[in-house]
CSV table of C-alpha atoms in Angstrom, one decimal:
chain,number,residue,atom,x,y,z
X,1,UNK,CA,5.3,-4.5,-19.1
X,2,UNK,CA,4.9,-1.4,-20.7
X,3,UNK,CA,1.7,1.1,-19.2
X,4,UNK,CA,1.3,4.4,-20.6
X,5,UNK,CA,-1.5,5.1,-17.8
X,6,UNK,CA,0.4,4.5,-15.1
X,7,UNK,CA,3.9,4.0,-13.6
X,8,UNK,CA,5.2,0.8,-11.5
X,9,UNK,CA,8.1,1.0,-9.2
X,10,UNK,CA,9.3,-1.5,-7.0
X,11,UNK,CA,11.7,-1.3,-3.6
X,12,UNK,CA,12.1,-3.4,-0.7
X,13,UNK,CA,9.2,-5.6,-1.2
X,14,UNK,CA,6.8,-2.2,-1.5
X,15,UNK,CA,5.1,-1.6,-5.1
X,16,UNK,CA,4.5,2.1,-5.9
X,17,UNK,CA,1.8,2.6,-8.7
X,18,UNK,CA,1.4,5.7,-9.7
X,19,UNK,CA,-2.1,6.8,-12.0
X,20,UNK,CA,0.0,8.7,-14.6
X,21,UNK,CA,-2.9,11.5,-16.0
X,22,UNK,CA,-1.8,14.1,-14.7
X,23,UNK,CA,-3.0,16.5,-17.7
X,24,UNK,CA,-6.8,15.1,-17.3
X,25,UNK,CA,-6.5,14.9,-12.7
X,26,UNK,CA,-5.4,11.1,-13.5
X,27,UNK,CA,-8.9,10.7,-14.9
X,28,UNK,CA,-10.1,7.1,-15.0
X,29,UNK,CA,-11.1,5.6,-18.5
X,30,UNK,CA,-10.6,1.9,-19.4
X,31,UNK,CA,-7.0,1.7,-20.3
X,32,UNK,CA,-6.2,3.3,-16.8
X,33,UNK,CA,-8.7,0.6,-15.6
X,34,UNK,CA,-7.2,-2.7,-17.8
X,35,UNK,CA,-3.6,-1.6,-16.6
X,36,UNK,CA,-4.0,-1.0,-13.4
X,37,UNK,CA,-6.2,-4.6,-12.9
X,38,UNK,CA,-2.8,-6.2,-14.9
X,39,UNK,CA,0.1,-4.7,-12.3
X,40,UNK,CA,-2.0,-5.3,-9.4
X,41,UNK,CA,-2.6,-8.5,-9.6
X,42,UNK,CA,1.0,-9.1,-11.6
X,43,UNK,CA,2.3,-8.1,-8.5
X,44,UNK,CA,0.1,-9.8,-6.5
X,45,UNK,CA,1.2,-12.6,-7.5
X,46,UNK,CA,4.9,-11.9,-7.0
X,47,UNK,CA,7.4,-12.3,-4.1
X,48,UNK,CA,8.8,-9.5,-4.1
X,49,UNK,CA,5.8,-8.1,-3.4
X,50,UNK,CA,4.6,-7.8,-0.1
X,51,UNK,CA,2.4,-4.2,0.0
X,52,UNK,CA,1.1,-1.8,-2.1
X,53,UNK,CA,1.1,2.0,-2.6
X,54,UNK,CA,-1.6,3.6,-5.0
X,55,UNK,CA,-0.9,7.4,-5.3
X,56,UNK,CA,-1.8,10.0,-8.4
X,57,UNK,CA,0.6,12.0,-10.5
X,58,UNK,CA,0.6,16.1,-10.3
X,59,UNK,CA,-1.5,17.8,-8.1
X,60,UNK,CA,-4.5,15.2,-8.1
X,61,UNK,CA,-5.2,12.0,-6.7
X,62,UNK,CA,-7.7,11.3,-9.0
X,63,UNK,CA,-10.8,13.2,-11.2
X,64,UNK,CA,-12.8,9.9,-11.6
X,65,UNK,CA,-14.5,8.9,-14.9
X,66,UNK,CA,-13.1,10.6,-17.7
X,67,UNK,CA,-16.1,12.9,-19.0
X,68,UNK,CA,-13.9,13.9,-22.6
X,69,UNK,CA,-13.8,10.3,-24.1
X,70,UNK,CA,-12.9,7.5,-22.6
X,71,UNK,CA,-15.0,6.6,-19.7
X,72,UNK,CA,-17.8,4.6,-19.4
X,73,UNK,CA,-18.8,5.0,-22.9
X,74,UNK,CA,-15.7,4.3,-24.2
X,75,UNK,CA,-16.3,1.2,-26.6
X,76,UNK,CA,-15.6,-1.9,-25.5
X,77,UNK,CA,-16.9,-5.7,-26.5
X,78,UNK,CA,-20.4,-6.4,-25.1
X,79,UNK,CA,-19.2,-9.2,-22.7
X,80,UNK,CA,-16.2,-6.7,-21.3
X,81,UNK,CA,-16.8,-5.3,-18.1
X,82,UNK,CA,-17.5,-1.3,-18.1
X,83,UNK,CA,-15.5,1.4,-15.9
X,84,UNK,CA,-17.0,0.8,-12.7
X,85,UNK,CA,-16.7,-3.2,-12.9
X,86,UNK,CA,-13.5,-3.1,-13.7
X,87,UNK,CA,-12.2,-0.7,-11.2
X,88,UNK,CA,-13.7,-2.6,-8.2
X,89,UNK,CA,-12.5,-6.0,-10.4
X,90,UNK,CA,-9.0,-4.0,-10.0
X,91,UNK,CA,-9.2,-3.9,-5.8
X,92,UNK,CA,-11.7,-7.2,-5.3
X,93,UNK,CA,-9.1,-10.3,-4.3
X,94,UNK,CA,-6.1,-8.5,-4.4
X,95,UNK,CA,-4.7,-10.8,-1.2
X,96,UNK,CA,-1.7,-8.3,-0.2
X,97,UNK,CA,-2.6,-4.3,1.9
X,98,UNK,CA,-2.6,-2.0,0.5
X,99,UNK,CA,-2.4,1.7,1.0
X,100,UNK,CA,-4.1,4.5,-0.8
X,101,UNK,CA,-1.5,8.0,-1.0
X,102,UNK,CA,-4.0,11.0,-1.9
X,103,UNK,CA,-2.1,14.0,-3.4
X,104,UNK,CA,-4.9,15.7,-4.2
X,105,UNK,CA,-8.4,15.8,-4.9
X,106,UNK,CA,-10.1,12.6,-4.9
X,107,UNK,CA,-13.4,12.7,-7.2
X,108,UNK,CA,-16.4,10.0,-7.7
X,109,UNK,CA,-14.5,6.7,-9.0
X,110,UNK,CA,-11.2,8.6,-8.0
X,111,UNK,CA,-12.8,8.7,-4.2
X,112,UNK,CA,-14.3,5.1,-3.9
X,113,UNK,CA,-12.0,3.4,-5.1
X,114,UNK,CA,-10.0,4.3,-2.4
X,115,UNK,CA,-12.4,2.7,0.3
X,116,UNK,CA,-11.5,-0.5,-1.7
X,117,UNK,CA,-8.3,-0.1,-0.9
X,118,UNK,CA,-6.6,-1.2,3.1
X,119,UNK,CA,-5.5,1.6,4.1
X,120,UNK,CA,-5.7,5.8,3.7
X,121,UNK,CA,-2.9,8.4,4.2
X,122,UNK,CA,-4.4,11.7,2.7
X,123,UNK,CA,-2.2,15.1,2.8
X,124,UNK,CA,-3.6,18.3,3.7
X,125,UNK,CA,-4.5,19.5,0.0
X,126,UNK,CA,-6.5,16.3,-0.2
X,127,UNK,CA,-10.8,17.0,-1.0
X,128,UNK,CA,-12.9,14.1,-1.3
X,129,UNK,CA,-15.9,14.2,-3.0
X,130,UNK,CA,-19.1,12.3,-4.7
X,131,UNK,CA,-20.7,14.2,-6.8
X,132,UNK,CA,-23.3,11.7,-8.5
X,133,UNK,CA,-26.4,13.2,-7.0
X,134,UNK,CA,-25.0,16.5,-8.5
X,135,UNK,CA,-24.6,14.7,-12.1
X,136,UNK,CA,-28.3,12.7,-11.6
X,137,UNK,CA,-25.8,9.6,-11.8
X,138,UNK,CA,-26.0,6.8,-9.0
X,139,UNK,CA,-22.5,6.0,-6.8
X,140,UNK,CA,-20.4,2.7,-7.8
X,141,UNK,CA,-17.3,0.7,-7.0
X,142,UNK,CA,-19.7,-0.8,-4.2
X,143,UNK,CA,-19.3,2.4,-2.2
X,144,UNK,CA,-22.8,1.8,-0.9
X,145,UNK,CA,-21.6,-0.5,0.4
X,146,UNK,CA,-18.2,0.4,1.8
X,147,UNK,CA,-19.1,3.7,2.6
X,148,UNK,CA,-21.6,3.3,5.2
X,149,UNK,CA,-19.5,0.7,7.0
X,150,UNK,CA,-16.7,3.3,7.2
X,151,UNK,CA,-18.3,5.9,8.2
X,152,UNK,CA,-21.6,5.5,9.8
X,153,UNK,CA,-24.8,5.5,7.6
X,154,UNK,CA,-25.5,9.6,8.7
X,155,UNK,CA,-22.1,10.8,7.1
X,156,UNK,CA,-21.8,8.3,3.8
X,157,UNK,CA,-25.8,9.2,3.3
X,158,UNK,CA,-24.0,13.2,3.8
X,159,UNK,CA,-21.3,12.1,0.9
X,160,UNK,CA,-24.0,11.4,-1.4
X,161,UNK,CA,-27.1,12.5,-1.3
X,162,UNK,CA,-25.6,16.2,-0.8
X,163,UNK,CA,-22.4,15.7,-3.0
X,164,UNK,CA,-20.7,17.7,-0.3
X,165,UNK,CA,-16.6,18.2,-0.4
X,166,UNK,CA,-15.1,17.1,2.6
X,167,UNK,CA,-12.0,18.9,3.1
X,168,UNK,CA,-8.5,15.8,4.3
X,169,UNK,CA,-8.9,17.1,8.5
X,170,UNK,CA,-13.2,16.8,8.5
X,171,UNK,CA,-12.2,13.1,6.4
X,172,UNK,CA,-9.9,12.3,8.9
X,173,UNK,CA,-12.4,13.0,11.3
X,174,UNK,CA,-15.2,11.1,10.3
X,175,UNK,CA,-12.6,8.4,10.0
X,176,UNK,CA,-12.8,8.5,5.3
X,177,UNK,CA,-8.8,8.0,6.4
X,178,UNK,CA,-6.6,7.1,8.8
X,179,UNK,CA,-4.5,10.0,8.4
X,180,UNK,CA,-3.5,13.2,7.3
X,181,UNK,CA,-0.5,14.8,7.3
X,182,UNK,CA,1.4,18.1,5.1
X,183,UNK,CA,1.7,17.1,1.3
X,184,UNK,CA,5.4,17.4,1.2
X,185,UNK,CA,5.3,14.4,4.2
X,186,UNK,CA,2.9,12.1,2.0
X,187,UNK,CA,4.9,10.1,0.6
X,188,UNK,CA,7.6,9.5,3.2
X,189,UNK,CA,5.0,8.4,5.5
X,190,UNK,CA,3.4,6.9,3.5
X,191,UNK,CA,6.8,4.7,2.5
X,192,UNK,CA,6.9,4.3,6.3
X,193,UNK,CA,3.5,2.5,6.5
X,194,UNK,CA,4.5,0.2,3.7
X,195,UNK,CA,7.9,-0.9,5.0
X,196,UNK,CA,6.4,-1.6,8.6
X,197,UNK,CA,3.7,-3.6,7.3
X,198,UNK,CA,6.6,-5.5,4.8
X,199,UNK,CA,8.6,-6.4,7.6
X,200,UNK,CA,6.2,-8.2,9.1
X,201,UNK,CA,5.4,-12.0,8.0
X,202,UNK,CA,4.0,-12.3,4.6
X,203,UNK,CA,1.2,-14.9,5.7
X,204,UNK,CA,0.1,-13.2,8.8
X,205,UNK,CA,-0.7,-10.1,6.5
X,206,UNK,CA,-3.0,-12.0,4.1
X,207,UNK,CA,-3.9,-13.9,6.1
X,208,UNK,CA,-5.1,-11.7,8.3
X,209,UNK,CA,-6.2,-9.1,5.6
X,210,UNK,CA,-8.8,-11.6,4.7
X,211,UNK,CA,-10.1,-11.9,8.0
X,212,UNK,CA,-10.6,-8.4,8.0
X,213,UNK,CA,-12.8,-8.4,4.7
X,214,UNK,CA,-14.8,-11.4,5.5
X,215,UNK,CA,-15.5,-10.2,9.1
X,216,UNK,CA,-18.0,-7.1,7.6
X,217,UNK,CA,-20.1,-10.4,5.9
X,218,UNK,CA,-19.8,-12.8,8.8
X,219,UNK,CA,-21.3,-14.0,11.5
X,220,UNK,CA,-18.7,-14.3,14.7
X,221,UNK,CA,-18.7,-18.2,14.4
X,222,UNK,CA,-17.4,-18.1,10.8
X,223,UNK,CA,-14.6,-15.5,11.7
X,224,UNK,CA,-14.1,-16.9,15.3
X,225,UNK,CA,-13.0,-21.0,12.9
X,226,UNK,CA,-11.4,-18.7,10.6
X,227,UNK,CA,-9.3,-17.4,13.1
X,228,UNK,CA,-9.0,-21.0,14.8
X,229,UNK,CA,-7.6,-22.4,11.5
X,230,UNK,CA,-5.2,-19.4,10.2
X,231,UNK,CA,-3.9,-20.0,14.0
X,232,UNK,CA,-2.9,-23.7,13.3
X,233,UNK,CA,-1.8,-22.7,9.7
X,234,UNK,CA,0.8,-19.8,10.9
X,235,UNK,CA,1.7,-22.3,13.7
X,236,UNK,CA,3.0,-24.3,11.4
X,237,UNK,CA,4.7,-21.5,9.0
X,238,UNK,CA,8.6,-21.3,9.2
X,239,UNK,CA,8.3,-17.2,9.3
X,240,UNK,CA,6.5,-17.8,13.3
X,241,UNK,CA,9.9,-20.0,14.2
X,242,UNK,CA,11.7,-17.4,13.2
X,243,UNK,CA,9.4,-14.4,14.8
X,244,UNK,CA,9.9,-16.6,17.9
X,245,UNK,CA,13.9,-17.9,17.6
X,246,UNK,CA,14.2,-13.7,17.5
X,247,UNK,CA,12.8,-12.7,20.5
X,248,UNK,CA,14.5,-15.7,22.3
X,249,UNK,CA,17.6,-13.7,20.8
X,250,UNK,CA,17.1,-10.7,20.9
X,251,UNK,CA,17.2,-9.7,17.2
X,252,UNK,CA,14.8,-8.6,14.4
X,253,UNK,CA,12.9,-11.4,12.5
X,254,UNK,CA,13.6,-12.3,8.8
X,255,UNK,CA,10.3,-13.8,7.5
X,256,UNK,CA,10.7,-15.3,4.0
X,257,UNK,CA,7.0,-15.5,3.8
X,258,UNK,CA,7.2,-19.4,4.3
């Protein structure tokens, strides 16, 4: 499929999606949201994809909703999702891990979309800003749910209520990102992380991602039941037998997703 606002590349079971509106600092509009939705959901069903990387073209990750046309006020059918709703839908039900490689400014929706990813790696040049109170609007993409759980209520309040800019090192210290690397190493480090995950059993990765996600709003008894069921399912999988055989034979396993 041909896209105008994103670039999609697949190699070695890793699909990299690059937000590609560099002249607008990759500002989000409905066209980009729809194309991102289509790409993620198509590749999520493709056995050639085991991990996603999301990054931005040019000098920024994303400046958030496009305020100069194509933003939340873009004309649409009355029953069609708005920009924030569509961006949430992009990530909400993706079964495979998503790594955000944040190469520069991540503002508003450009920041909150990374909260829906599983892992976040930031360039030293990355900056994070949630300017909702400054703009007189409300936080979106479920960020009032995800952000406090990620960095705690106090720091989440600081970011949102003060519209405070958070630089890369502070983002690491408060748990907003998993890792900070020099700008010229971001692509390589993200790729290494993605290929590491892609080398594991795809079934195990998906079920563990699902367990972590549902655990945010579940109780321990429910999670124990889920873990028991998942262990039973994986115990019968070909990939699990391959992992055991590889351990006995002193070699790397070759997983096929079965």
